[in-house]
Structures are given as C-alpha cells and as structure tokens.
Coordinates of C-alpha atoms and ligand atoms in Angstrom, one line a residue:
X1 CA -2.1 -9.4 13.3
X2 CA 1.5 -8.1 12.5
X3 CA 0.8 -4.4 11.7
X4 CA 4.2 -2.6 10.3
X5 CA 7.3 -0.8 11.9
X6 CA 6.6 2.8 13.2
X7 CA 8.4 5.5 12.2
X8 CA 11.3 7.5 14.3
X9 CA 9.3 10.5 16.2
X10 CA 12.1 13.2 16.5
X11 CA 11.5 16.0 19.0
X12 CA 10.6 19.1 18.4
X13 CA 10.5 22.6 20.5
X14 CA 7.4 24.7 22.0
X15 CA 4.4 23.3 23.2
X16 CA 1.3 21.7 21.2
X17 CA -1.6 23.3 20.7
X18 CA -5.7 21.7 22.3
X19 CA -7.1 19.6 19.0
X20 CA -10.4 20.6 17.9
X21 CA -12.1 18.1 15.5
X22 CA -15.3 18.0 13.7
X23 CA -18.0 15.9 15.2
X24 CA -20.4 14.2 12.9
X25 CA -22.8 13.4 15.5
X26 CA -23.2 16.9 17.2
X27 CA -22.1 18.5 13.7
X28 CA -19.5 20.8 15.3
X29 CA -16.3 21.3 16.0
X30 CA -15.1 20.2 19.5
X31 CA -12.1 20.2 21.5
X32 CA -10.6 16.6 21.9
X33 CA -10.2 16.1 25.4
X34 CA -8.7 12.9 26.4
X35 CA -7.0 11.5 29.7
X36 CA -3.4 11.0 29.3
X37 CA -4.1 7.9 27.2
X38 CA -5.8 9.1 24.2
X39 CA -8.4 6.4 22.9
X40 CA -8.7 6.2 19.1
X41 CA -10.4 3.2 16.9
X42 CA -10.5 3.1 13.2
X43 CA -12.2 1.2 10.6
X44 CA -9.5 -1.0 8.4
X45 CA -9.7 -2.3 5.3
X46 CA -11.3 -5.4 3.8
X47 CA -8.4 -6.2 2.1
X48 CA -9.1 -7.2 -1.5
X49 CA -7.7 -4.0 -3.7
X50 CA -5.8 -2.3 -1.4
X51 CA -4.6 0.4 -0.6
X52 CA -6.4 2.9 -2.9
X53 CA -5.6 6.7 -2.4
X54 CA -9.0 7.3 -0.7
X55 CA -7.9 4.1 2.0
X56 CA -4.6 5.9 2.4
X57 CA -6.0 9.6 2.6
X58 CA -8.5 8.4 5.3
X59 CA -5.8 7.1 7.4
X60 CA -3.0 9.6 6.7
X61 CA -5.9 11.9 8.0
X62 CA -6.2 9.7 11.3
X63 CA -2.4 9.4 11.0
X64 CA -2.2 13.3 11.6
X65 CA -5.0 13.3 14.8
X66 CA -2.3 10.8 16.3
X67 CA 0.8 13.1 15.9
X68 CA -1.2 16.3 17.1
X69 CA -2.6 13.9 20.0
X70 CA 1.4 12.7 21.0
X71 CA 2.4 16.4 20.3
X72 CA 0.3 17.4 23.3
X73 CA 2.0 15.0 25.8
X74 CA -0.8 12.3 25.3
X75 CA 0.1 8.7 24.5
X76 CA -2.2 7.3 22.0
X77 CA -3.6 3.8 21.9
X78 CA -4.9 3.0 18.3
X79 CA -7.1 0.1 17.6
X80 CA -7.6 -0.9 14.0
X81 CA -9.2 -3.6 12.7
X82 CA -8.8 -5.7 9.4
X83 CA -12.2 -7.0 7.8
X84 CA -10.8 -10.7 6.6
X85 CA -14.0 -12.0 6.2
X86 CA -17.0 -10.3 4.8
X87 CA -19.8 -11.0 1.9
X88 CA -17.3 -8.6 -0.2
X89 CA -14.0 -10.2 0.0
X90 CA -15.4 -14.1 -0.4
X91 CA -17.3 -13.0 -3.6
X92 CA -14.1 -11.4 -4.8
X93 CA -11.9 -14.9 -3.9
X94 CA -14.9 -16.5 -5.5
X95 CA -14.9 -14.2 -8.5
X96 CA -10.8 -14.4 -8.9
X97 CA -10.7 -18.3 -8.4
X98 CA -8.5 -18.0 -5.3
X99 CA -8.2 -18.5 -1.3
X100 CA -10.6 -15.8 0.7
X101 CA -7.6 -16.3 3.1
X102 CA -4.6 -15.8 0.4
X103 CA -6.3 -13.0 -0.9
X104 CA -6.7 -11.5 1.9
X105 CA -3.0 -12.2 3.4
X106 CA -1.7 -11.0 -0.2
X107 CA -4.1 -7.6 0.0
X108 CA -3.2 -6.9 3.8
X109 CA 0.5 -7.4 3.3
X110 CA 0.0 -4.4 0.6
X111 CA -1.5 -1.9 2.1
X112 CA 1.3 -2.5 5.3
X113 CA 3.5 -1.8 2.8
X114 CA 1.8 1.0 1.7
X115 CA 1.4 2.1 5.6
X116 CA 5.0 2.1 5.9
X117 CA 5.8 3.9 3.0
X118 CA 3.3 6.6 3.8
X119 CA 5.1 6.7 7.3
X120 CA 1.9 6.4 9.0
X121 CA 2.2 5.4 11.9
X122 CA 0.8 1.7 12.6
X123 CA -2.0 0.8 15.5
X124 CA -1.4 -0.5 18.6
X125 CA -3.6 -3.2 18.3
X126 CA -4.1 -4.8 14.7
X127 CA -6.6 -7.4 15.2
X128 CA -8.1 -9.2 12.1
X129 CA -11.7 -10.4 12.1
X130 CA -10.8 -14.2 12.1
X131 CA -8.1 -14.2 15.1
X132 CA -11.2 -12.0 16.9
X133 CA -13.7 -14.0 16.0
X134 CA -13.8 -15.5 20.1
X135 CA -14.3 -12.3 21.0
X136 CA -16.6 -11.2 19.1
X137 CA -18.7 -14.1 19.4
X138 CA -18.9 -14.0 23.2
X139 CA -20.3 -10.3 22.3
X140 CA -22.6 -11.8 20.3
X141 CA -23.8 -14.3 23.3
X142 CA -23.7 -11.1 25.5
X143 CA -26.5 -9.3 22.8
X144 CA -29.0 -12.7 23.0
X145 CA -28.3 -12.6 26.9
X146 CA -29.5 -8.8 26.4
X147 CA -32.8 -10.0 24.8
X148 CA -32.1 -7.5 22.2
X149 CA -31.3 -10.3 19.6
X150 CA -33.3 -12.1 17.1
X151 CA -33.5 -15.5 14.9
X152 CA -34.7 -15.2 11.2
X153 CA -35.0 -18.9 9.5
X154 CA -33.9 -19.1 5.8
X155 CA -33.7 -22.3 3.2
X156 CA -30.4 -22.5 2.6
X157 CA -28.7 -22.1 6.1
X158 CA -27.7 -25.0 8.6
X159 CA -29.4 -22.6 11.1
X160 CA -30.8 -19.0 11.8
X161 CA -29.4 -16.2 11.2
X162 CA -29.3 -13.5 13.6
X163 CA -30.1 -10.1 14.1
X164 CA -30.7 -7.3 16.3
X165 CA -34.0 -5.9 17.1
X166 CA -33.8 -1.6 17.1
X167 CA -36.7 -1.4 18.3
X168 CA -35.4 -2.3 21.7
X169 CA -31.6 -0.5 21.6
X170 CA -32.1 3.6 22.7
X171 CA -30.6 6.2 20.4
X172 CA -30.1 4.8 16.8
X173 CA -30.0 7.6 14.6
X174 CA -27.7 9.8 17.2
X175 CA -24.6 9.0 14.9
X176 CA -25.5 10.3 11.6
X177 CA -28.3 12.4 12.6
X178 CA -30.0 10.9 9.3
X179 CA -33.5 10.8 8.3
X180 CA -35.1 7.4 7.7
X181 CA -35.5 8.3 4.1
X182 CA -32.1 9.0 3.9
X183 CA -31.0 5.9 5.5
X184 CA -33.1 4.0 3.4
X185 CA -31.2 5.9 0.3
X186 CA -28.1 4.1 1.3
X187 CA -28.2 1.2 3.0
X188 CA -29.1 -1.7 0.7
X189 CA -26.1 -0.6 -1.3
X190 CA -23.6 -0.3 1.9
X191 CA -24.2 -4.3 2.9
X192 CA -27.9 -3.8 4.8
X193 CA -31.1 -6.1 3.7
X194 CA -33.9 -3.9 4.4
X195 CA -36.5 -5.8 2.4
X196 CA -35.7 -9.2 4.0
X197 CA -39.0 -10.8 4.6
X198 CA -39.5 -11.5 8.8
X199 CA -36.8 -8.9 9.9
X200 CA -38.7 -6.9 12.6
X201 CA -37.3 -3.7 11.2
X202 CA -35.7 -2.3 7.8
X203 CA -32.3 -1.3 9.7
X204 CA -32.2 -4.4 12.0
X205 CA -28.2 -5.2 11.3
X206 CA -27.3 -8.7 11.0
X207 CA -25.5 -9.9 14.0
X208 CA -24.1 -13.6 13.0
X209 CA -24.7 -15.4 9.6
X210 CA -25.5 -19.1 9.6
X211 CA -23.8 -21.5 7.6
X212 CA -24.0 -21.3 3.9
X213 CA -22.9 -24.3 1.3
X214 CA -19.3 -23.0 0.4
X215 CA -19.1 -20.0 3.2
X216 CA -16.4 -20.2 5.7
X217 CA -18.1 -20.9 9.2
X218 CA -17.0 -21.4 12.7
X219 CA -18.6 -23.0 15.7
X220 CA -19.2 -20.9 19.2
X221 CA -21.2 -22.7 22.1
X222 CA -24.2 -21.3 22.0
X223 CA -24.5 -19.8 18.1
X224 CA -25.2 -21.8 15.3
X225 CA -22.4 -22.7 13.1
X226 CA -21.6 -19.2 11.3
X227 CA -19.8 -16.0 11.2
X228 CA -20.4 -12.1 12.6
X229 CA -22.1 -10.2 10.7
X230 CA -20.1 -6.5 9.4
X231 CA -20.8 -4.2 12.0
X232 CA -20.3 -6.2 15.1
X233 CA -16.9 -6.9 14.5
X234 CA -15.8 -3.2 15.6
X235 CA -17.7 -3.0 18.0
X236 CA -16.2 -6.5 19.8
X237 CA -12.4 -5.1 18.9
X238 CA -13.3 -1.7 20.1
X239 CA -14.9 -2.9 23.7
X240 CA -12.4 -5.7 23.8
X241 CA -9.0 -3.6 23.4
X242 CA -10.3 0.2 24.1
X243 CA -12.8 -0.2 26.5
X244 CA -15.7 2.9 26.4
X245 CA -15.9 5.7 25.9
X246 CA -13.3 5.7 23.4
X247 CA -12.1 9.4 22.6
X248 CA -12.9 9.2 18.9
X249 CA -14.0 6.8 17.1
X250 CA -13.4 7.1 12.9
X251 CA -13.2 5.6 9.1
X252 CA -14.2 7.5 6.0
X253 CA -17.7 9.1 5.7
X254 CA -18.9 6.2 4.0
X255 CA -19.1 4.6 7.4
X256 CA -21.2 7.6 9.0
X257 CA -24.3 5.5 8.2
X258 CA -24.8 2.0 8.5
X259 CA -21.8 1.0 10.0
X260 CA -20.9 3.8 12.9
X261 CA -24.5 4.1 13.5
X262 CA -24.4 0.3 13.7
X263 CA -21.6 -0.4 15.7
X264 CA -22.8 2.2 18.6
X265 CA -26.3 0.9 18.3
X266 CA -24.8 -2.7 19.0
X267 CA -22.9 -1.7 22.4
X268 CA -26.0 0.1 22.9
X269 CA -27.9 -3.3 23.0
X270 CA -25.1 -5.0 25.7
X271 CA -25.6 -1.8 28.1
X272 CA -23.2 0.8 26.9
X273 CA -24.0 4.4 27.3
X274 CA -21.7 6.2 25.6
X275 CA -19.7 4.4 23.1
X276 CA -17.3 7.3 21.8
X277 CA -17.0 11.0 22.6
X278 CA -16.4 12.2 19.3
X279 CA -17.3 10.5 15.5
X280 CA -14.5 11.8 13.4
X281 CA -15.2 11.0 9.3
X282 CA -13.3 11.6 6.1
X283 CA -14.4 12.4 3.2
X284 CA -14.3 10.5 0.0
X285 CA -11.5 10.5 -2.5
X286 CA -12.9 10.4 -6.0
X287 CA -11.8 9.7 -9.8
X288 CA -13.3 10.9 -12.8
X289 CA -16.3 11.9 -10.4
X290 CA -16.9 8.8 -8.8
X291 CA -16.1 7.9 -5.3
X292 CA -13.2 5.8 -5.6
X293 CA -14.1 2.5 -4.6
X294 CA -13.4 -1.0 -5.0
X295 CA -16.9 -2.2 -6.5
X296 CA -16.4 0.7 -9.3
X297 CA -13.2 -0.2 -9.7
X298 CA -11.8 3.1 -10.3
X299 CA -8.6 2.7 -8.3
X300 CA -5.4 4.4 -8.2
X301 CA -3.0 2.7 -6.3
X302 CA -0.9 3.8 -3.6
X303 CA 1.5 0.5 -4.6
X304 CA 1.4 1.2 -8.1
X305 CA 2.4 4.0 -7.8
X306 CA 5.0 3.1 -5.9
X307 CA 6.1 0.8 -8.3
X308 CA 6.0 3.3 -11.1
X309 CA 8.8 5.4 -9.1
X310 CA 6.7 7.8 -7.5
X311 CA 8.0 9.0 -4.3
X312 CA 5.8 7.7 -1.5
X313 CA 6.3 11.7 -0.1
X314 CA 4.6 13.1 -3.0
X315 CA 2.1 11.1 -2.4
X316 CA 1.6 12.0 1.0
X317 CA 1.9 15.4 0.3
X318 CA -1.3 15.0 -2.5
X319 CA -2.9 13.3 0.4
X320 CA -2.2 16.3 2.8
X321 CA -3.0 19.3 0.3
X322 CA -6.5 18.5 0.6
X323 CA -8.5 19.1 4.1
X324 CA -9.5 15.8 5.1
X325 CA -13.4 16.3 5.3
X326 CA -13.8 17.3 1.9
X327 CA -14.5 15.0 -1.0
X328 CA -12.2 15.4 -3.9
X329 CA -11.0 13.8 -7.5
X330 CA -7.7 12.5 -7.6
X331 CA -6.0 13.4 -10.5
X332 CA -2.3 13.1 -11.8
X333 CA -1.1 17.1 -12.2
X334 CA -1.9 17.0 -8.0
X335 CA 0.9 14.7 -8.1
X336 CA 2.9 16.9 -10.1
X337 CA 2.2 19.9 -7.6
X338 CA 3.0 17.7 -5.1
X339 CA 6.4 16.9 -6.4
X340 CA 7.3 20.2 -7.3
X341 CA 6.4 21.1 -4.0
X342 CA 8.2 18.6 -2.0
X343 CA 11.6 19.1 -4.1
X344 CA 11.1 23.4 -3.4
X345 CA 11.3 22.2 0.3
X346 CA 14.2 19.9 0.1
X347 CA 15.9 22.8 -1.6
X348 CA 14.6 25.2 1.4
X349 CA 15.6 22.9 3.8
X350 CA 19.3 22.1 2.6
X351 CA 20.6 25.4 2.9
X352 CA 23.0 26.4 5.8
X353 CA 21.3 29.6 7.2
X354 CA 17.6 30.2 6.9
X355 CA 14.9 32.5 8.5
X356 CA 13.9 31.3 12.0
X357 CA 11.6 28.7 12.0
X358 CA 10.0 29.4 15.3
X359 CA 6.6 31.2 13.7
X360 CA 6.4 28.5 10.9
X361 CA 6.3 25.6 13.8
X362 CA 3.7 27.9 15.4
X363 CA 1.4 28.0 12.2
X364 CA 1.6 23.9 11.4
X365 CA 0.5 23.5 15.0
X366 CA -2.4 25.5 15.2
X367 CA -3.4 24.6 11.6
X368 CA -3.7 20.9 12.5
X369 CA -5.2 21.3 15.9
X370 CA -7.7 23.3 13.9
X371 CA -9.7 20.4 12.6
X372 CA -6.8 19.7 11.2
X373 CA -6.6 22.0 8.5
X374 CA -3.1 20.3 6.6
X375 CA -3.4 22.5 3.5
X376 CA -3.1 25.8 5.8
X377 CA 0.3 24.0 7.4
X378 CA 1.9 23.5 4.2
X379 CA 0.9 27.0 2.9
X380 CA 3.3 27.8 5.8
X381 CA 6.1 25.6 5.0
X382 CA 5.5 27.2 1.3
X383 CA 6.0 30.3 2.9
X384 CA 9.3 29.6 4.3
X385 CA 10.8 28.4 1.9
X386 CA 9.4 31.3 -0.4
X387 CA 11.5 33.4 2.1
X388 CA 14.7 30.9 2.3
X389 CA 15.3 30.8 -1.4
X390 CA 14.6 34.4 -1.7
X391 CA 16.4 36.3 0.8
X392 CA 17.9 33.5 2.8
X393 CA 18.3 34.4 6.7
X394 CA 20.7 33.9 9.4
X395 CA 19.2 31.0 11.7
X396 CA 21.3 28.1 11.7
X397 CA 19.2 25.7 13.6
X398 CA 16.2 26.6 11.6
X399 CA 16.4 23.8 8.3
X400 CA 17.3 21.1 11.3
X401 CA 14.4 22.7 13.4
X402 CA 11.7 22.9 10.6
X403 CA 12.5 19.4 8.8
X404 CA 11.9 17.5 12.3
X405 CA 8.7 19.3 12.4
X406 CA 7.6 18.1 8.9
X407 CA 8.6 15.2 9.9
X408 CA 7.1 14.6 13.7
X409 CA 3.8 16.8 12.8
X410 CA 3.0 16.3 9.4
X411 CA 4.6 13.0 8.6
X412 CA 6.6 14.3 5.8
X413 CA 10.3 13.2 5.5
X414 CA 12.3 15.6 3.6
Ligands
5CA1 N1 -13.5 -2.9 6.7 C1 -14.4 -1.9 6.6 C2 -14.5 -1.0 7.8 S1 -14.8 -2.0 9.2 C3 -14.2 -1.0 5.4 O1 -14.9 -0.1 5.1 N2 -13.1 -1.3 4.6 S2 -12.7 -0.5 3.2 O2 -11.6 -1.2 2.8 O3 -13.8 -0.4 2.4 O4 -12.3 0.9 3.7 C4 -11.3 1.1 4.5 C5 -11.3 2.6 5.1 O5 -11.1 3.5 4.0 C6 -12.6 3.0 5.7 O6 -12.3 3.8 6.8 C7 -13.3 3.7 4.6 O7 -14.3 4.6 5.1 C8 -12.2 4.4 3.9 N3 -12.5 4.6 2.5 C9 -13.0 3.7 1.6 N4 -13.1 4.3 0.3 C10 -12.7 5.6 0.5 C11 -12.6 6.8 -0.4 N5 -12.9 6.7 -1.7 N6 -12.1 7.9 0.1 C12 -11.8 8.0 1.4 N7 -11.8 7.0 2.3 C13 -12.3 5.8 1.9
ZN2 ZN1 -15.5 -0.8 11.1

C-alpha cells in the first residue's frame, strides 16, 4: 500500500547515545543492539475509526525508537501492516451499510493523513492484509506442511476451518509471560474462541477461516476457499519483508497477549527460533477511565482535531508528555499545556542569541535512549527556554541548533 511522504531529517551535531528499551518478554530494560540495518515491525491499524489518540500515541512512541535508531548511524527498515480484513471491520461495513473495502480505503486514507501531520515518519514496507494475502497463504501451506495445523468442521462453512495445534509449537507463553488464568481473562474478548467445541486446545489461534455466506473469501491451492485468520497475517508480513530475528517487534500492550504471543508461536510452528530480540509495548491511552477503543467508542480523534484547528504539534507534544509505557486518560487541559508549551518554545526559539544548546541536545539524547523517557527531554527543552526568556545568552547558533534537534529527535517542528 501507498504509506505517506516522510518528513525532512535535518542534521544535527554530537553523537547518539546506545537505546535501551523495555522488554516485555524478559521484563527488563535492554540495550537495542542491531546490525547496521535496524529491523523493526509494528502492528497497524484495522482501519475503521482511525486514528484515535491511543493509535497515534502508540506509533509516535515507535516513531521516536526510529529517530533514536537513525541517530545512532543505523538505517532502519520498518514493516507495518494494515488489517483490511478482519471479523471487526466487516461487521462495522455490515453495521454502517457500506463497502468493507471503502471503509477501509476511506479509514486508511485518514490515519495517513494523520501520520503525516504527526510527522511520523512512514514504514518502509506498508503492506495491507489483502495485497498479502499470497503470502500469507503460502505461510499458511508452510504450517500444514509443519504438521502443526488442524481442520475443525462447522455448519455453515464451504469447508474447515483451520487452526494451529499448541500443543505441538515450543515456547507459547514466553511473550507475555502470562498465566493461563490470565490468558483466559482476556482472550475471548481480544478475537480468541476458547470454548469452541473440537479445538484441541483453548488458545489454539485460528489460522484460515472457511467461507461464510456474505464473507469475503479467496481461493489458494491447497486451502479451502477463505481468509487468514488475525494473527498470521504479521507474522507472513514480518517473515516475508524482515526476515528473523527482527530487532523489535511492537504495537500497544493490548497486543502483548493474544496476538504477539500468537504471531511468535505461529513462526514457531514453521521452524523459527527466535522470532524477535526484543517485544517493545505501549501502553493504553484512556478516556473518562476507559481504554480508548473503537468497540467503546470513546474516541478522540487525531483528524477531528485537526479539523477543529488544533495544531497537529500540540498534539504531538500531548502524545510525548506522557512516557510511552504508561496508561493514561486523555483529556482536553493536556492539550492546553501542550499549546502553551509549544508557543513558550517558539518564543525561545525565535530569539537571536540564546544560551548554548550543546547540554540541552545531550539531555534529549540520553532521555530517549533511556527507554525512551520523552517527558524528561522536554523538561529539558522547558529548561532552556526558561533560561532564554529569562536571561537570554550569547550563542548564536544555539535556536538553529536546538530547533533541528526538536525536530530530527523528537519529531517536533517548531
Ligand atoms: N490491526 C491490529 C494489529 S495487527 C490492531 O490492533 N489494530 S488497531 O487499530 O486496533 O490498533 C492499532 C495499534 O494501536 C495497535 O498497535 C494497538 O496496540 C494500538 N492501540 C489501540 N488502542 C490503543 C490505545 N487505547 N492506546 C494505545 N495504543 C492503542
Ligand atoms: Zn499485528
């Protein structure tokens, strides 16, 4: 798919500094290593009701493990997929009267909007479910070849559906590092059938759905006429355009557990080791103390925003004044601090003579690359302008110095 235009890098002096992320499934903090390509895959969206802040707050947070990555002299190739087909968005089509496919085209087009306006900066690869599904049906083939997969019979299909068996696949649990019970807890509600009469175990994931009356299907040589099942889908894109181990692999911590735990027990099954070297999760953006979400329906929208004049800045700036592992509530006076923040530091920053900037590019660096801790790198730029508009200084390169910086690092154009 057509992701969106990237944004102008501009240079910036000094040297990064190592990134250290937080790993779900060891539960610590661990240096990100890569090669010189860095290797990064994250969930998209399933685009009905997009882009909600917690959508864009996920992958401004991803956005900012990209910049820190390039800002240590690695290239980064991003994968990210787009779910246009899934149980979720054909009952919304369904629901709305409409096109699956026009909703989804209408929903996608949004959030690249949004993307842009964000300046995040896009994937290299932005494959949608349908143009992958070749792919990801020879991965499917690949799982029955395995012996790993199953067939469950059901009335009203034009064939079996199918499933994997994890019994047979080594490690599931190694993701989350959940306890059955707490799996259980979550997974009928996050798209799993654990009470399905014949599957050979509660977690089995759904691999490729049969034909239903009214479902869109598509025919594969050796699969009955269907479509992939959720989690499979990532892990075909992932294999297909990253190859394994990727160096992270990440989506919001909704995802922790079925889906990540899914997707690397599903490589698992064709043979692969190690799927990712570090699971990197958000955490959940919230309204009136809900997670926001697009079943609630409590939504705040990055394009309504937008539309109601709101600069797309401020936005990203309510996005980056929270650390990006913590669940939060969104609610409109962060905007306001936002604003008033971003217009203090287009004051700072238009001035002729300032303090150095030298220290404050130091402290944004080795805030991010500390599990990327963005609410400690703008108390920094706070603190420089503090100084600016107080006592001014004598550094004329500094406002020129310290606005590429906001811009390269943080992804905030001043
Ligand atoms: N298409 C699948 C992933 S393969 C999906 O989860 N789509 S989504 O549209 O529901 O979510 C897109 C991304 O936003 C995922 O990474 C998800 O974890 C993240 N996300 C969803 N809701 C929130 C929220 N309230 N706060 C933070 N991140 C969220
Ligand atoms: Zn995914």
């Amino acid at each position: 798919m057509i992701s969106w235009p990237p944004p102008f890098l501009p240079a910036i002096p000094g040297d990064g500094v190592a990134l250290t992320l937080h790993d779900t499934s060891s539960g610590t903090l661990r240096e990100v290593d890569p090669g010189p390509v860095a290797r990064l895959y994250v969930c998209g969206i399933t685009p009905y009701d997009a882009t909600h802040l917690g959508h864009a707050a996920t992958y401004v947070a991803f956005d900012l493990v990209g910049r820190v990555l390039r800002d240590n002299g690695h290239e980064v190739h991003y994968t990210q997929n787009v779910t246009d087909v899934d149980d979720p968005l054909l009952e919304r089509a369904a629901r709305d009267g409409i096109d699956w496919r026009d909703l989804a085209v209408a929903e996608a087009d949004l959030y690249r909007e949004d993307m842009t306006a964000l300046q995040v900066i896009p994937p290299d690869d932005y494959v949608g479910v349908v143009e992958a599904l070749p792919t990801i049906a020879d991965l499917v083939r690949r799982t029955i070849a395995s012996g790993t997969a199953y067939e469950l019979d059901n009335d009203d299909a034009q064939g079996p559906d199918l499933y994997v068996d994890l019994a047979q696949v080594p490690g599931f649990g190694e993701v989350s590092g959940w306890t059955r019970e707490q799996m259980l807890a979550v997974f009928a509600d996050r798209g799993g059938d654990p009470d399905r009469p014949g599957k050979r175990g509660a977690f089995d994931p759904l691999l490729w759905r049969a034909a239903r009356e009214g479902e869109p299907s598509w025919e594969f040589e050796g699969l009955p006429a269907g479509r992939p099942g959720w989690h499979v889908e990532c892990t075909a894109i992932a294999l297909d355009r990253l190859g394994v181990p990727m160096d992270i692999n990440g989506g919001g911590s909704d995802l922790i557990f079925p889906h990540h735990e899914m997707t690397v027990a599903q490589a698992r099954a064709v043979g692969v080791e190690t799927y990712a070297d570090l699971h990197a999760h958000a955490g959940m953006v919230g309204l009136d103390g809900h997670k926001m979400s697009k079943s609630r329906g409590n939504l705040v929208l990055v394009s309504r925003l937008r539309e109601s004049g709101v600069d797309p800045m401020a936005i990203r700036l309510v996005l980056l004044g929270q650390h990006y592992r913590s669940d939060w509530d969104y609610t409109p006076d962060l905007l306001t601090t936002a604003q008033a923040r971003l217009d203090r530091w287009r004051e700072a920053l238009s001035v002729n003579t300032a303090p150095s900037a030298d220290d404050t590019v130091a402290a944004i660096r080795s805030a991010l690359a500390d599990d990327l801790d963005a609410p400690r790198a703008l108390g920094a730029v706070d603190a420089w302008a503090d100084q600016t508009l107080r006592s001014g200084g004598d550094d004329v390169s500094a406002p020129g110095v310290l606005s590429r910086t906001l811009d390269a690092l943080l992804g905030v154009r001043v």
